[in-house]
Amino acid sequence: WSLPPGLGVQAFLNGPGGQQLILPLPSGYQSGWAQGINDAGVVVGSVAVGGFPEFGVPAAWWPDGLGGYDVELLDLLPGFSQGVAYDVNNRGDIVGVSILSGFQGGPSTWFNAPGGPLNIALLGAPASPKQVNDGGIVVGISGDLFDLDTLTSTPLPAFTGSFSGFQGWAINDVGEVAGKGFHGSLVSASSWSVTEGWDSHSQLFSSSASVQAFDINDAGVVVLEAPTPAVA
């Protein structure tokens, strides 16, 4: 998201040429937040009538074939008035959260499940699902992995070394995950891979430090944020 002069928070894309494209808003809406994108260019996030899209409603932007985008509001779980779509995979599954007005957080939601929005939190999905891979496996900031095809959960790999917990932010198509590792009272930018197991990509910091991994590709390359010095 960005803050263009004279406007509220706006969802945007940067293409290969570096040109910023502000994504359109539905009529009457003032702000937008882009959270995920798939290989077809479908973007998901949220939009709001006010200036804070994190307290808005889930939305998807679809390429219009002319270099622009059309915006669509996504259906919420019954009884909920707010929500955010966090990710969309290459087969089009959209996951995020539905939120009661005035609250931060809510049940994990598969917005375009067959038959309409599905409360996957009730089925064992992780809280605040941040990413879904092309196999339909969801990772979130707390809890197990969740399979949209079978509607079942699978525990994270057993922790080793100093690892005592994990907050998931990304999952690749191999099933490897990245996010924030917990080491007692300390944290690190971390991942689990088939070849390396649980691994810290930063030094260990206090729990108040801004440190975590945000993404992992199918080659196991991790993108992270950490205070200096960043590399373990």
JSON list of N, CA and C in Angstrom, two decimals, residues 16-87:
[
{"chain": "A", "resi": 16, "resn": "PRO", "atom": "N", "xyz": [6.97, -4.99, -13.85]},
{"chain": "A", "resi": 16, "resn": "PRO", "atom": "CA", "xyz": [8.39, -5.20, -14.18]},
{"chain": "A", "resi": 16, "resn": "PRO", "atom": "C", "xyz": [9.12, -3.92, -14.56]},
{"chain": "A", "resi": 17, "resn": "GLY", "atom": "N", "xyz": [8.37, -2.95, -15.12]},
{"chain": "A", "resi": 17, "resn": "GLY", "atom": "CA", "xyz": [9.00, -1.70, -15.50]},
{"chain": "A", "resi": 17, "resn": "GLY", "atom": "C", "xyz": [9.12, -0.70, -14.37]},
{"chain": "A", "resi": 18, "resn": "GLY", "atom": "N", "xyz": [8.58, -1.04, -13.19]},
{"chain": "A", "resi": 18, "resn": "GLY", "atom": "CA", "xyz": [8.68, -0.15, -12.04]},
{"chain": "A", "resi": 18, "resn": "GLY", "atom": "C", "xyz": [7.59, 0.88, -11.95]},
{"chain": "A", "resi": 19, "resn": "GLN", "atom": "N", "xyz": [6.64, 0.90, -12.89]},
{"chain": "A", "resi": 19, "resn": "GLN", "atom": "CA", "xyz": [5.57, 1.88, -12.86]},
{"chain": "A", "resi": 19, "resn": "GLN", "atom": "C", "xyz": [4.52, 1.49, -11.82]},
{"chain": "A", "resi": 20, "resn": "GLN", "atom": "N", "xyz": [4.21, 2.41, -10.92]},
{"chain": "A", "resi": 20, "resn": "GLN", "atom": "CA", "xyz": [3.21, 2.13, -9.89]},
{"chain": "A", "resi": 20, "resn": "GLN", "atom": "C", "xyz": [1.80, 2.27, -10.47]},
{"chain": "A", "resi": 21, "resn": "LEU", "atom": "N", "xyz": [0.97, 1.24, -10.23]},
{"chain": "A", "resi": 21, "resn": "LEU", "atom": "CA", "xyz": [-0.42, 1.27, -10.66]},
{"chain": "A", "resi": 21, "resn": "LEU", "atom": "C", "xyz": [-1.30, 1.24, -9.43]},
{"chain": "A", "resi": 22, "resn": "ILE", "atom": "N", "xyz": [-2.02, 2.33, -9.17]},
{"chain": "A", "resi": 22, "resn": "ILE", "atom": "CA", "xyz": [-2.98, 2.37, -8.06]},
{"chain": "A", "resi": 22, "resn": "ILE", "atom": "C", "xyz": [-4.19, 1.54, -8.46]},
{"chain": "A", "resi": 23, "resn": "LEU", "atom": "N", "xyz": [-4.57, 0.59, -7.62]},
{"chain": "A", "resi": 23, "resn": "LEU", "atom": "CA", "xyz": [-5.70, -0.28, -7.92]},
{"chain": "A", "resi": 23, "resn": "LEU", "atom": "C", "xyz": [-7.02, 0.44, -7.64]},
{"chain": "A", "resi": 24, "resn": "PRO", "atom": "N", "xyz": [-8.03, 0.23, -8.48]},
{"chain": "A", "resi": 24, "resn": "PRO", "atom": "CA", "xyz": [-9.28, 0.97, -8.33]},
{"chain": "A", "resi": 24, "resn": "PRO", "atom": "C", "xyz": [-10.05, 0.55, -7.08]},
{"chain": "A", "resi": 25, "resn": "LEU", "atom": "N", "xyz": [-10.89, 1.46, -6.61]},
{"chain": "A", "resi": 25, "resn": "LEU", "atom": "CA", "xyz": [-11.75, 1.21, -5.45]},
{"chain": "A", "resi": 25, "resn": "LEU", "atom": "C", "xyz": [-13.21, 1.15, -5.90]},
{"chain": "A", "resi": 26, "resn": "PRO", "atom": "N", "xyz": [-14.04, 0.39, -5.20]},
{"chain": "A", "resi": 26, "resn": "PRO", "atom": "CA", "xyz": [-15.47, 0.43, -5.51]},
{"chain": "A", "resi": 26, "resn": "PRO", "atom": "C", "xyz": [-16.03, 1.83, -5.24]},
{"chain": "A", "resi": 27, "resn": "SER", "atom": "N", "xyz": [-17.12, 2.15, -5.87]},
{"chain": "A", "resi": 27, "resn": "SER", "atom": "CA", "xyz": [-17.77, 3.44, -5.67]},
{"chain": "A", "resi": 27, "resn": "SER", "atom": "C", "xyz": [-18.08, 3.65, -4.19]},
{"chain": "A", "resi": 28, "resn": "GLY", "atom": "N", "xyz": [-17.69, 4.80, -3.65]},
{"chain": "A", "resi": 28, "resn": "GLY", "atom": "CA", "xyz": [-17.96, 5.13, -2.27]},
{"chain": "A", "resi": 28, "resn": "GLY", "atom": "C", "xyz": [-16.88, 4.72, -1.30]},
{"chain": "A", "resi": 29, "resn": "TYR", "atom": "N", "xyz": [-15.85, 3.99, -1.78]},
{"chain": "A", "resi": 29, "resn": "TYR", "atom": "CA", "xyz": [-14.76, 3.55, -0.91]},
{"chain": "A", "resi": 29, "resn": "TYR", "atom": "C", "xyz": [-13.57, 4.49, -1.05]},
{"chain": "A", "resi": 30, "resn": "GLN", "atom": "N", "xyz": [-12.78, 4.62, 0.04]},
{"chain": "A", "resi": 30, "resn": "GLN", "atom": "CA", "xyz": [-11.71, 5.61, 0.06]},
{"chain": "A", "resi": 30, "resn": "GLN", "atom": "C", "xyz": [-10.31, 5.01, 0.20]},
{"chain": "A", "resi": 31, "resn": "SER", "atom": "N", "xyz": [-10.18, 3.77, 0.66]},
{"chain": "A", "resi": 31, "resn": "SER", "atom": "CA", "xyz": [-8.85, 3.23, 0.91]},
{"chain": "A", "resi": 31, "resn": "SER", "atom": "C", "xyz": [-8.79, 1.76, 0.53]},
{"chain": "A", "resi": 32, "resn": "GLY", "atom": "N", "xyz": [-7.57, 1.30, 0.25]},
{"chain": "A", "resi": 32, "resn": "GLY", "atom": "CA", "xyz": [-7.37, -0.09, -0.15]},
{"chain": "A", "resi": 32, "resn": "GLY", "atom": "C", "xyz": [-6.04, -0.61, 0.33]},
{"chain": "A", "resi": 33, "resn": "TRP", "atom": "N", "xyz": [-5.96, -1.92, 0.46]},
{"chain": "A", "resi": 33, "resn": "TRP", "atom": "CA", "xyz": [-4.80, -2.61, 1.02]},
{"chain": "A", "resi": 33, "resn": "TRP", "atom": "C", "xyz": [-4.58, -3.86, 0.21]},
{"chain": "A", "resi": 34, "resn": "ALA", "atom": "N", "xyz": [-3.46, -3.99, -0.48]},
{"chain": "A", "resi": 34, "resn": "ALA", "atom": "CA", "xyz": [-3.15, -5.19, -1.26]},
{"chain": "A", "resi": 34, "resn": "ALA", "atom": "C", "xyz": [-2.27, -6.12, -0.44]},
{"chain": "A", "resi": 35, "resn": "GLN", "atom": "N", "xyz": [-2.66, -7.40, -0.35]},
{"chain": "A", "resi": 35, "resn": "GLN", "atom": "CA", "xyz": [-1.94, -8.34, 0.51]},
{"chain": "A", "resi": 35, "resn": "GLN", "atom": "C", "xyz": [-1.30, -9.50, -0.25]},
{"chain": "A", "resi": 36, "resn": "GLY", "atom": "N", "xyz": [-1.93, -9.97, -1.33]},
{"chain": "A", "resi": 36, "resn": "GLY", "atom": "CA", "xyz": [-1.40, -11.13, -2.04]},
{"chain": "A", "resi": 36, "resn": "GLY", "atom": "C", "xyz": [-1.66, -11.03, -3.52]},
{"chain": "A", "resi": 37, "resn": "ILE", "atom": "N", "xyz": [-0.86, -11.77, -4.31]},
{"chain": "A", "resi": 37, "resn": "ILE", "atom": "CA", "xyz": [-1.02, -11.77, -5.76]},
{"chain": "A", "resi": 37, "resn": "ILE", "atom": "C", "xyz": [-0.61, -13.15, -6.29]},
{"chain": "A", "resi": 38, "resn": "ASN", "atom": "N", "xyz": [-1.30, -13.62, -7.33]},
{"chain": "A", "resi": 38, "resn": "ASN", "atom": "CA", "xyz": [-0.91, -14.89, -7.94]},
{"chain": "A", "resi": 38, "resn": "ASN", "atom": "C", "xyz": [-0.28, -14.65, -9.32]},
{"chain": "A", "resi": 39, "resn": "ASP", "atom": "N", "xyz": [0.08, -15.73, -10.01]},
{"chain": "A", "resi": 39, "resn": "ASP", "atom": "CA", "xyz": [0.81, -15.59, -11.28]},
{"chain": "A", "resi": 39, "resn": "ASP", "atom": "C", "xyz": [-0.05, -15.00, -12.39]},
{"chain": "A", "resi": 40, "resn": "ALA", "atom": "N", "xyz": [-1.37, -15.08, -12.24]},
{"chain": "A", "resi": 40, "resn": "ALA", "atom": "CA", "xyz": [-2.26, -14.49, -13.24]},
{"chain": "A", "resi": 40, "resn": "ALA", "atom": "C", "xyz": [-2.49, -13.00, -12.99]},
{"chain": "A", "resi": 41, "resn": "GLY", "atom": "N", "xyz": [-1.91, -12.48, -11.92]},
{"chain": "A", "resi": 41, "resn": "GLY", "atom": "CA", "xyz": [-2.08, -11.06, -11.61]},
{"chain": "A", "resi": 41, "resn": "GLY", "atom": "C", "xyz": [-3.28, -10.75, -10.76]},
{"chain": "A", "resi": 42, "resn": "VAL", "atom": "N", "xyz": [-3.99, -11.76, -10.26]},
{"chain": "A", "resi": 42, "resn": "VAL", "atom": "CA", "xyz": [-5.12, -11.52, -9.37]},
{"chain": "A", "resi": 42, "resn": "VAL", "atom": "C", "xyz": [-4.57, -11.06, -8.02]},
{"chain": "A", "resi": 43, "resn": "VAL", "atom": "N", "xyz": [-5.11, -9.97, -7.51]},
{"chain": "A", "resi": 43, "resn": "VAL", "atom": "CA", "xyz": [-4.65, -9.37, -6.26]},
{"chain": "A", "resi": 43, "resn": "VAL", "atom": "C", "xyz": [-5.78, -9.45, -5.24]},
{"chain": "A", "resi": 44, "resn": "VAL", "atom": "N", "xyz": [-5.44, -9.70, -3.98]},
{"chain": "A", "resi": 44, "resn": "VAL", "atom": "CA", "xyz": [-6.44, -9.71, -2.92]},
{"chain": "A", "resi": 44, "resn": "VAL", "atom": "C", "xyz": [-5.99, -8.82, -1.78]},
{"chain": "A", "resi": 45, "resn": "GLY", "atom": "N", "xyz": [-6.96, -8.35, -1.01]},
{"chain": "A", "resi": 45, "resn": "GLY", "atom": "CA", "xyz": [-6.67, -7.49, 0.13]},
{"chain": "A", "resi": 45, "resn": "GLY", "atom": "C", "xyz": [-7.97, -7.04, 0.77]},
{"chain": "A", "resi": 46, "resn": "SER", "atom": "N", "xyz": [-8.09, -5.74, 1.01]},
{"chain": "A", "resi": 46, "resn": "SER", "atom": "CA", "xyz": [-9.32, -5.19, 1.60]},
{"chain": "A", "resi": 46, "resn": "SER", "atom": "C", "xyz": [-9.48, -3.74, 1.18]},
{"chain": "A", "resi": 47, "resn": "VAL", "atom": "N", "xyz": [-10.72, -3.27, 1.26]},
{"chain": "A", "resi": 47, "resn": "VAL", "atom": "CA", "xyz": [-11.06, -1.88, 0.95]},
{"chain": "A", "resi": 47, "resn": "VAL", "atom": "C", "xyz": [-11.99, -1.37, 2.03]},
{"chain": "A", "resi": 48, "resn": "ALA", "atom": "N", "xyz": [-12.01, -0.05, 2.21]},
{"chain": "A", "resi": 48, "resn": "ALA", "atom": "CA", "xyz": [-12.84, 0.53, 3.27]},
{"chain": "A", "resi": 48, "resn": "ALA", "atom": "C", "xyz": [-13.43, 1.85, 2.81]},
{"chain": "A", "resi": 49, "resn": "VAL", "atom": "N", "xyz": [-14.57, 2.19, 3.37]},
{"chain": "A", "resi": 49, "resn": "VAL", "atom": "CA", "xyz": [-15.18, 3.49, 3.09]},
{"chain": "A", "resi": 49, "resn": "VAL", "atom": "C", "xyz": [-14.44, 4.59, 3.83]},
{"chain": "A", "resi": 50, "resn": "GLY", "atom": "N", "xyz": [-13.72, 4.25, 4.90]},
{"chain": "A", "resi": 50, "resn": "GLY", "atom": "CA", "xyz": [-12.89, 5.20, 5.61]},
{"chain": "A", "resi": 50, "resn": "GLY", "atom": "C", "xyz": [-11.44, 5.06, 5.21]},
{"chain": "A", "resi": 51, "resn": "GLY", "atom": "N", "xyz": [-10.55, 5.58, 6.07]},
{"chain": "A", "resi": 51, "resn": "GLY", "atom": "CA", "xyz": [-9.14, 5.63, 5.71]},
{"chain": "A", "resi": 51, "resn": "GLY", "atom": "C", "xyz": [-8.31, 4.47, 6.19]},
{"chain": "A", "resi": 52, "resn": "PHE", "atom": "N", "xyz": [-8.94, 3.45, 6.81]},
{"chain": "A", "resi": 52, "resn": "PHE", "atom": "CA", "xyz": [-8.18, 2.34, 7.37]},
{"chain": "A", "resi": 52, "resn": "PHE", "atom": "C", "xyz": [-8.66, 1.03, 6.77]},
{"chain": "A", "resi": 53, "resn": "PRO", "atom": "N", "xyz": [-8.03, 0.56, 5.69]},
{"chain": "A", "resi": 53, "resn": "PRO", "atom": "CA", "xyz": [-8.52, -0.64, 4.99]},
{"chain": "A", "resi": 53, "resn": "PRO", "atom": "C", "xyz": [-8.44, -1.91, 5.81]},
{"chain": "A", "resi": 54, "resn": "GLU", "atom": "N", "xyz": [-7.59, -1.93, 6.87]},
{"chain": "A", "resi": 54, "resn": "GLU", "atom": "CA", "xyz": [-7.55, -3.13, 7.70]},
{"chain": "A", "resi": 54, "resn": "GLU", "atom": "C", "xyz": [-8.85, -3.34, 8.47]},
{"chain": "A", "resi": 55, "resn": "PHE", "atom": "N", "xyz": [-9.69, -2.30, 8.52]},
{"chain": "A", "resi": 55, "resn": "PHE", "atom": "CA", "xyz": [-11.00, -2.43, 9.15]},
{"chain": "A", "resi": 55, "resn": "PHE", "atom": "C", "xyz": [-12.11, -2.34, 8.10]},
{"chain": "A", "resi": 56, "resn": "GLY", "atom": "N", "xyz": [-11.79, -2.75, 6.88]},
{"chain": "A", "resi": 56, "resn": "GLY", "atom": "CA", "xyz": [-12.75, -2.71, 5.78]},
{"chain": "A", "resi": 56, "resn": "GLY", "atom": "C", "xyz": [-13.33, -4.09, 5.50]},
{"chain": "A", "resi": 57, "resn": "VAL", "atom": "N", "xyz": [-13.50, -4.37, 4.21]},
{"chain": "A", "resi": 57, "resn": "VAL", "atom": "CA", "xyz": [-14.08, -5.65, 3.78]},
{"chain": "A", "resi": 57, "resn": "VAL", "atom": "C", "xyz": [-13.13, -6.29, 2.76]},
{"chain": "A", "resi": 58, "resn": "PRO", "atom": "N", "xyz": [-13.14, -7.62, 2.66]},
{"chain": "A", "resi": 58, "resn": "PRO", "atom": "CA", "xyz": [-12.22, -8.29, 1.74]},
{"chain": "A", "resi": 58, "resn": "PRO", "atom": "C", "xyz": [-12.55, -7.98, 0.28]},
{"chain": "A", "resi": 59, "resn": "ALA", "atom": "N", "xyz": [-11.51, -7.90, -0.53]},
{"chain": "A", "resi": 59, "resn": "ALA", "atom": "CA", "xyz": [-11.69, -7.54, -1.94]},
{"chain": "A", "resi": 59, "resn": "ALA", "atom": "C", "xyz": [-10.69, -8.29, -2.80]},
{"chain": "A", "resi": 60, "resn": "ALA", "atom": "N", "xyz": [-11.03, -8.43, -4.07]},
{"chain": "A", "resi": 60, "resn": "ALA", "atom": "CA", "xyz": [-10.13, -9.00, -5.07]},
{"chain": "A", "resi": 60, "resn": "ALA", "atom": "C", "xyz": [-10.10, -8.08, -6.28]},
{"chain": "A", "resi": 61, "resn": "TRP", "atom": "N", "xyz": [-8.93, -7.96, -6.89]},
{"chain": "A", "resi": 61, "resn": "TRP", "atom": "CA", "xyz": [-8.77, -7.19, -8.12]},
{"chain": "A", "resi": 61, "resn": "TRP", "atom": "C", "xyz": [-8.41, -8.16, -9.24]},
{"chain": "A", "resi": 62, "resn": "TRP", "atom": "N", "xyz": [-9.13, -8.05, -10.36]},
{"chain": "A", "resi": 62, "resn": "TRP", "atom": "CA", "xyz": [-8.95, -8.97, -11.48]},
{"chain": "A", "resi": 62, "resn": "TRP", "atom": "C", "xyz": [-8.44, -8.19, -12.70]},
{"chain": "A", "resi": 63, "resn": "PRO", "atom": "N", "xyz": [-7.38, -8.66, -13.36]},
{"chain": "A", "resi": 63, "resn": "PRO", "atom": "CA", "xyz": [-6.91, -7.99, -14.58]},
{"chain": "A", "resi": 63, "resn": "PRO", "atom": "C", "xyz": [-8.03, -7.89, -15.61]},
{"chain": "A", "resi": 64, "resn": "ASP", "atom": "N", "xyz": [-8.17, -6.71, -16.20]},
{"chain": "A", "resi": 64, "resn": "ASP", "atom": "CA", "xyz": [-9.27, -6.50, -17.15]},
{"chain": "A", "resi": 64, "resn": "ASP", "atom": "C", "xyz": [-8.87, -6.77, -18.59]},
{"chain": "A", "resi": 65, "resn": "GLY", "atom": "N", "xyz": [-7.62, -7.20, -18.83]},
{"chain": "A", "resi": 65, "resn": "GLY", "atom": "CA", "xyz": [-7.14, -7.49, -20.17]},
{"chain": "A", "resi": 65, "resn": "GLY", "atom": "C", "xyz": [-6.69, -6.27, -20.94]},
{"chain": "A", "resi": 66, "resn": "LEU", "atom": "N", "xyz": [-6.83, -5.10, -20.36]},
{"chain": "A", "resi": 66, "resn": "LEU", "atom": "CA", "xyz": [-6.45, -3.85, -21.02]},
{"chain": "A", "resi": 66, "resn": "LEU", "atom": "C", "xyz": [-5.35, -3.11, -20.27]},
{"chain": "A", "resi": 67, "resn": "GLY", "atom": "N", "xyz": [-4.71, -3.80, -19.33]},
{"chain": "A", "resi": 67, "resn": "GLY", "atom": "CA", "xyz": [-3.67, -3.17, -18.54]},
{"chain": "A", "resi": 67, "resn": "GLY", "atom": "C", "xyz": [-4.16, -2.62, -17.22]},
{"chain": "A", "resi": 68, "resn": "GLY", "atom": "N", "xyz": [-5.47, -2.72, -16.96]},
{"chain": "A", "resi": 68, "resn": "GLY", "atom": "CA", "xyz": [-6.03, -2.24, -15.72]},
{"chain": "A", "resi": 68, "resn": "GLY", "atom": "C", "xyz": [-6.64, -3.37, -14.90]},
{"chain": "A", "resi": 69, "resn": "TYR", "atom": "N", "xyz": [-7.44, -2.98, -13.93]},
{"chain": "A", "resi": 69, "resn": "TYR", "atom": "CA", "xyz": [-8.03, -3.95, -13.01]},
{"chain": "A", "resi": 69, "resn": "TYR", "atom": "C", "xyz": [-9.48, -3.62, -12.72]},
{"chain": "A", "resi": 70, "resn": "ASP", "atom": "N", "xyz": [-10.27, -4.66, -12.49]},
{"chain": "A", "resi": 70, "resn": "ASP", "atom": "CA", "xyz": [-11.62, -4.54, -11.95]},
{"chain": "A", "resi": 70, "resn": "ASP", "atom": "C", "xyz": [-11.59, -5.02, -10.51]},
{"chain": "A", "resi": 71, "resn": "VAL", "atom": "N", "xyz": [-12.38, -4.37, -9.64]},
{"chain": "A", "resi": 71, "resn": "VAL", "atom": "CA", "xyz": [-12.39, -4.73, -8.23]},
{"chain": "A", "resi": 71, "resn": "VAL", "atom": "C", "xyz": [-13.70, -5.42, -7.88]},
{"chain": "A", "resi": 72, "resn": "GLU", "atom": "N", "xyz": [-13.62, -6.42, -7.00]},
{"chain": "A", "resi": 72, "resn": "GLU", "atom": "CA", "xyz": [-14.79, -7.18, -6.57]},
{"chain": "A", "resi": 72, "resn": "GLU", "atom": "C", "xyz": [-14.78, -7.30, -5.05]},
{"chain": "A", "resi": 73, "resn": "LEU", "atom": "N", "xyz": [-15.90, -7.01, -4.41]},
{"chain": "A", "resi": 73, "resn": "LEU", "atom": "CA", "xyz": [-16.03, -7.24, -2.98]},
{"chain": "A", "resi": 73, "resn": "LEU", "atom": "C", "xyz": [-16.33, -8.72, -2.75]},
{"chain": "A", "resi": 74, "resn": "LEU", "atom": "N", "xyz": [-15.64, -9.32, -1.78]},
{"chain": "A", "resi": 74, "resn": "LEU", "atom": "CA", "xyz": [-15.83, -10.73, -1.47]},
{"chain": "A", "resi": 74, "resn": "LEU", "atom": "C", "xyz": [-16.86, -10.91, -0.36]},
{"chain": "A", "resi": 75, "resn": "ASP", "atom": "N", "xyz": [-17.59, -12.00, -0.43]},
{"chain": "A", "resi": 75, "resn": "ASP", "atom": "CA", "xyz": [-18.59, -12.29, 0.60]},
{"chain": "A", "resi": 75, "resn": "ASP", "atom": "C", "xyz": [-17.91, -12.66, 1.91]},
{"chain": "A", "resi": 76, "resn": "LEU", "atom": "N", "xyz": [-18.51, -12.21, 3.02]},
{"chain": "A", "resi": 76, "resn": "LEU", "atom": "CA", "xyz": [-18.04, -12.52, 4.36]},
{"chain": "A", "resi": 76, "resn": "LEU", "atom": "C", "xyz": [-18.82, -13.69, 4.95]},
{"chain": "A", "resi": 77, "resn": "LEU", "atom": "N", "xyz": [-18.29, -14.25, 6.05]},
{"chain": "A", "resi": 77, "resn": "LEU", "atom": "CA", "xyz": [-19.07, -15.23, 6.80]},
{"chain": "A", "resi": 77, "resn": "LEU", "atom": "C", "xyz": [-20.34, -14.57, 7.33]},
{"chain": "A", "resi": 78, "resn": "PRO", "atom": "N", "xyz": [-21.44, -15.30, 7.43]},
{"chain": "A", "resi": 78, "resn": "PRO", "atom": "CA", "xyz": [-22.68, -14.72, 7.98]},
{"chain": "A", "resi": 78, "resn": "PRO", "atom": "C", "xyz": [-22.45, -14.14, 9.36]},
{"chain": "A", "resi": 79, "resn": "GLY", "atom": "N", "xyz": [-22.96, -12.93, 9.58]},
{"chain": "A", "resi": 79, "resn": "GLY", "atom": "CA", "xyz": [-22.84, -12.28, 10.87]},
{"chain": "A", "resi": 79, "resn": "GLY", "atom": "C", "xyz": [-21.62, -11.41, 11.04]},
{"chain": "A", "resi": 80, "resn": "PHE", "atom": "N", "xyz": [-20.73, -11.43, 10.06]},
{"chain": "A", "resi": 80, "resn": "PHE", "atom": "CA", "xyz": [-19.51, -10.62, 10.14]},
{"chain": "A", "resi": 80, "resn": "PHE", "atom": "C", "xyz": [-19.60, -9.44, 9.19]},
{"chain": "A", "resi": 81, "resn": "SER", "atom": "N", "xyz": [-19.00, -8.31, 9.59]},
{"chain": "A", "resi": 81, "resn": "SER", "atom": "CA", "xyz": [-19.12, -7.09, 8.81]},
{"chain": "A", "resi": 81, "resn": "SER", "atom": "C", "xyz": [-17.80, -6.59, 8.24]},
{"chain": "A", "resi": 82, "resn": "GLN", "atom": "N", "xyz": [-16.69, -7.18, 8.64]},
{"chain": "A", "resi": 82, "resn": "GLN", "atom": "CA", "xyz": [-15.38, -6.75, 8.17]},
{"chain": "A", "resi": 82, "resn": "GLN", "atom": "C", "xyz": [-14.54, -7.97, 7.85]},
{"chain": "A", "resi": 83, "resn": "GLY", "atom": "N", "xyz": [-13.43, -7.72, 7.15]},
{"chain": "A", "resi": 83, "resn": "GLY", "atom": "CA", "xyz": [-12.53, -8.83, 6.84]},
{"chain": "A", "resi": 83, "resn": "GLY", "atom": "C", "xyz": [-11.38, -8.39, 5.96]},
{"chain": "A", "resi": 84, "resn": "VAL", "atom": "N", "xyz": [-10.40, -9.28, 5.84]},
{"chain": "A", "resi": 84, "resn": "VAL", "atom": "CA", "xyz": [-9.23, -9.05, 4.99]},
{"chain": "A", "resi": 84, "resn": "VAL", "atom": "C", "xyz": [-8.90, -10.35, 4.27]},
{"chain": "A", "resi": 85, "resn": "ALA", "atom": "N", "xyz": [-8.66, -10.27, 2.97]},
{"chain": "A", "resi": 85, "resn": "ALA", "atom": "CA", "xyz": [-8.13, -11.40, 2.21]},
{"chain": "A", "resi": 85, "resn": "ALA", "atom": "C", "xyz": [-6.62, -11.27, 2.17]},
{"chain": "A", "resi": 86, "resn": "TYR", "atom": "N", "xyz": [-5.92, -12.29, 2.65]},
{"chain": "A", "resi": 86, "resn": "TYR", "atom": "CA", "xyz": [-4.47, -12.22, 2.76]},
{"chain": "A", "resi": 86, "resn": "TYR", "atom": "C", "xyz": [-3.73, -12.83, 1.57]},
{"chain": "A", "resi": 87, "resn": "ASP", "atom": "N", "xyz": [-4.32, -13.83, 0.93]},
{"chain": "A", "resi": 87, "resn": "ASP", "atom": "CA", "xyz": [-3.56, -14.46, -0.15]},
{"chain": "A", "resi": 87, "resn": "ASP", "atom": "C", "xyz": [-4.48, -15.16, -1.14]}
]
